[in-house]
Structure formats: structure tokens, C-alpha cells
Amino acid sequence: QVQLVESGGGLVQAGGSLRLSCAPSGSIFSMNTMVWYRQAPGKQRELVAAITSGGSTNYADSVKGRFTISRDNAKNTVYLQMNSLKPEDTAAYYCNANLRRLWYEATHDYWGQGTQVTVSS
């Protein structure tokens, strides 16, 4: 069974930077759109940034100009570079990927366990 593994979260002061990474735990055949979501305590999960297999990107208005999503297709890894962090960016960040585990299987959505990002003021 494939799992998505996130890393890179932590505690940072306002104005600082972090880079999150997400990759499947085992081998896969292909990966399509990859998305970062976040969920703050008491709030709904929200889309932060998405990137297609072709490299097209989409961002939440709240992070435009500060966050950059990218992917390394050779490593099946997606990154989220977060700069100029604000206390309101504090949340658990989740990776989601639509991928095909084996060439003959249909694609499915997979989720990571989440990584905590805390921004202190």
C-alpha cells in the first residue's frame, strides 16, 4: 500500500521560511496533480497550492507571492517553499496526490499524515 510521507514542518518565527516535501513511500507508476492543503484548529481544510503533471500551478489568494509549489517528477516528490511566513499560516499541512500505483490500475487519491507548521509572532 502506498503512503504519502510529508516532511519539513516545524516552528519558525514570523517572516521566516520553511520547505515542505511530500513523496510516496513506495514505487509508483505515475503521479498526476499534487496538492497541498492545510487545516488550522477549528477551521476547515483549505487548498494551499496545486501543481499538475505538466507543471501548471494554482494558489490560494492568501499565499500568492509567498509560497511556491514545485515538483521533481524523477523523484515523484512535491515541494512547498513557504517564505514570509505569518502566524495565520500556522496549521497542519497535508499532501494529496492523484497517482497510479501500477500501470494497469486506475488512478486514486492518496493523503499524507500531515506535518505541523507553527509560526510565532
CSV table of C-alpha atoms in Angstrom, one decimal:
chain,number,residue,atom,x,y,z
A,1,GLN,CA,0.0,0.0,0.0
A,2,VAL,CA,1.3,3.4,-1.0
A,3,GLN,CA,1.5,6.2,1.6
A,4,LEU,CA,2.4,9.8,1.1
A,5,VAL,CA,5.1,11.0,3.5
A,6,GLU,CA,5.5,14.6,4.4
A,7,SER,CA,8.5,16.3,6.0
A,8,GLY,CA,9.8,19.8,6.7
A,9,GLY,CA,7.3,21.2,9.1
A,10,GLY,CA,8.4,22.9,12.3
A,11,LEU,CA,8.4,26.1,14.4
A,12,VAL,CA,9.5,29.3,12.8
A,13,GLN,CA,9.3,33.0,13.6
A,14,ALA,CA,7.1,35.3,11.5
A,15,GLY,CA,9.0,36.3,8.4
A,16,GLY,CA,10.9,33.1,8.2
A,17,SER,CA,10.8,30.3,5.7
A,18,LEU,CA,10.2,26.5,5.6
A,19,ARG,CA,10.2,24.0,2.8
A,20,LEU,CA,7.8,21.1,2.9
A,21,SER,CA,8.3,17.9,0.9
A,22,CYS,CA,6.0,15.0,0.1
A,23,ALA,CA,6.7,11.7,-1.7
A,24,PRO,CA,5.2,8.3,-1.8
A,25,SER,CA,6.6,5.7,0.4
A,26,GLY,CA,7.0,3.0,-2.3
A,27,SER,CA,7.3,2.8,-6.0
A,28,ILE,CA,4.5,4.0,-8.2
A,29,PHE,CA,3.8,4.1,-11.9
A,30,SER,CA,2.8,7.8,-12.4
A,31,MET,CA,1.6,10.8,-10.4
A,32,ASN,CA,-0.8,13.4,-11.7
A,33,THR,CA,-1.9,16.5,-9.8
A,34,MET,CA,-0.3,17.1,-6.5
A,35,VAL,CA,-1.9,19.4,-3.9
A,36,TRP,CA,-1.0,20.9,-0.5
A,37,TYR,CA,-3.9,21.5,1.9
A,38,ARG,CA,-3.8,23.0,5.4
A,39,GLN,CA,-6.1,22.9,8.4
A,40,ALA,CA,-5.9,25.2,11.3
A,41,PRO,CA,-7.6,24.3,14.6
A,42,GLY,CA,-11.3,24.9,14.4
A,43,LYS,CA,-11.2,25.6,10.7
A,44,GLN,CA,-12.0,23.7,7.6
A,45,ARG,CA,-9.2,22.2,5.5
A,46,GLU,CA,-8.3,24.6,2.6
A,47,LEU,CA,-6.3,24.2,-0.6
A,48,VAL,CA,-3.0,26.0,-0.4
A,49,ALA,CA,-1.4,25.2,-3.8
A,50,ALA,CA,-1.7,22.6,-6.6
A,51,ILE,CA,0.5,21.5,-9.4
A,52,THR,CA,-0.4,19.4,-12.4
A,53,SER,CA,1.8,16.8,-14.1
A,54,GLY,CA,2.6,19.4,-16.7
A,55,GLY,CA,3.7,22.0,-14.2
A,56,SER,CA,0.7,24.3,-14.1
A,57,THR,CA,0.2,25.8,-10.7
A,58,ASN,CA,-2.6,27.3,-8.7
A,59,TYR,CA,-2.5,29.1,-5.3
A,60,ALA,CA,-4.8,30.3,-2.6
A,61,ASP,CA,-5.0,34.1,-2.6
A,62,SER,CA,-3.7,34.1,0.9
A,63,VAL,CA,-0.4,32.6,-0.1
A,64,LYS,CA,0.2,34.1,-3.6
A,65,GLY,CA,3.6,35.7,-3.8
A,66,ARG,CA,4.9,34.0,-0.7
A,67,PHE,CA,4.6,30.2,-1.4
A,68,THR,CA,5.9,28.3,-4.3
A,69,ILE,CA,4.8,24.7,-5.2
A,70,SER,CA,7.1,22.6,-7.4
A,71,ARG,CA,7.7,19.0,-8.2
A,72,ASP,CA,10.5,16.7,-9.2
A,73,ASN,CA,9.0,14.0,-11.4
A,74,ALA,CA,12.1,11.9,-11.4
A,75,LYS,CA,11.7,11.6,-7.6
A,76,ASN,CA,7.9,11.7,-7.5
A,77,THR,CA,8.3,14.5,-5.0
A,78,VAL,CA,6.3,17.7,-4.5
A,79,TYR,CA,7.7,20.7,-2.6
A,80,LEU,CA,6.1,23.7,-1.0
A,81,GLN,CA,8.5,26.6,-0.4
A,82,MET,CA,7.0,28.9,2.2
A,83,ASN,CA,8.5,32.4,2.6
A,84,SER,CA,7.5,35.4,4.6
A,85,LEU,CA,5.5,33.2,6.9
A,86,LYS,CA,2.8,34.7,9.1
A,87,PRO,CA,1.2,33.5,12.3
A,88,GLU,CA,-2.0,32.9,10.3
A,89,ASP,CA,-0.1,30.3,8.3
A,90,THR,CA,0.0,28.1,11.4
A,91,ALA,CA,-1.7,24.8,10.5
A,92,ALA,CA,-1.3,21.1,9.8
A,93,TYR,CA,-0.2,20.8,6.2
A,94,TYR,CA,-1.4,17.8,4.2
A,95,CYS,CA,-0.2,16.5,0.9
A,96,ASN,CA,-2.6,15.0,-1.6
A,97,ALA,CA,-1.7,13.2,-4.8
A,98,ASN,CA,-3.6,11.6,-7.6
A,99,LEU,CA,-1.5,8.7,-8.7
A,100,ARG,CA,-1.4,5.4,-10.4
A,101,ARG,CA,0.3,2.7,-8.4
A,102,LEU,CA,0.7,0.1,-11.1
A,103,TRP,CA,0.3,0.7,-14.9
A,104,TYR,CA,-2.8,-1.4,-15.2
A,105,GLU,CA,-4.6,0.2,-12.2
A,106,ALA,CA,-6.9,3.2,-12.1
A,107,THR,CA,-5.7,6.4,-10.5
A,108,HIS,CA,-6.6,7.1,-6.9
A,109,ASP,CA,-6.2,10.0,-4.5
A,110,TYR,CA,-3.8,9.5,-1.6
A,111,TRP,CA,-3.2,11.6,1.5
A,112,GLY,CA,-0.3,12.1,3.8
A,113,GLN,CA,-0.5,12.1,7.6
A,114,GLY,CA,0.2,15.8,7.8
A,115,THR,CA,3.1,17.9,9.1
A,116,GLN,CA,2.7,20.8,11.6
A,117,VAL,CA,3.8,24.3,10.7
A,118,THR,CA,3.8,26.8,13.6
A,119,VAL,CA,4.6,30.4,13.0
A,120,SER,CA,5.3,32.5,16.1
A,121,SER,CA,4.8,36.3,16.2
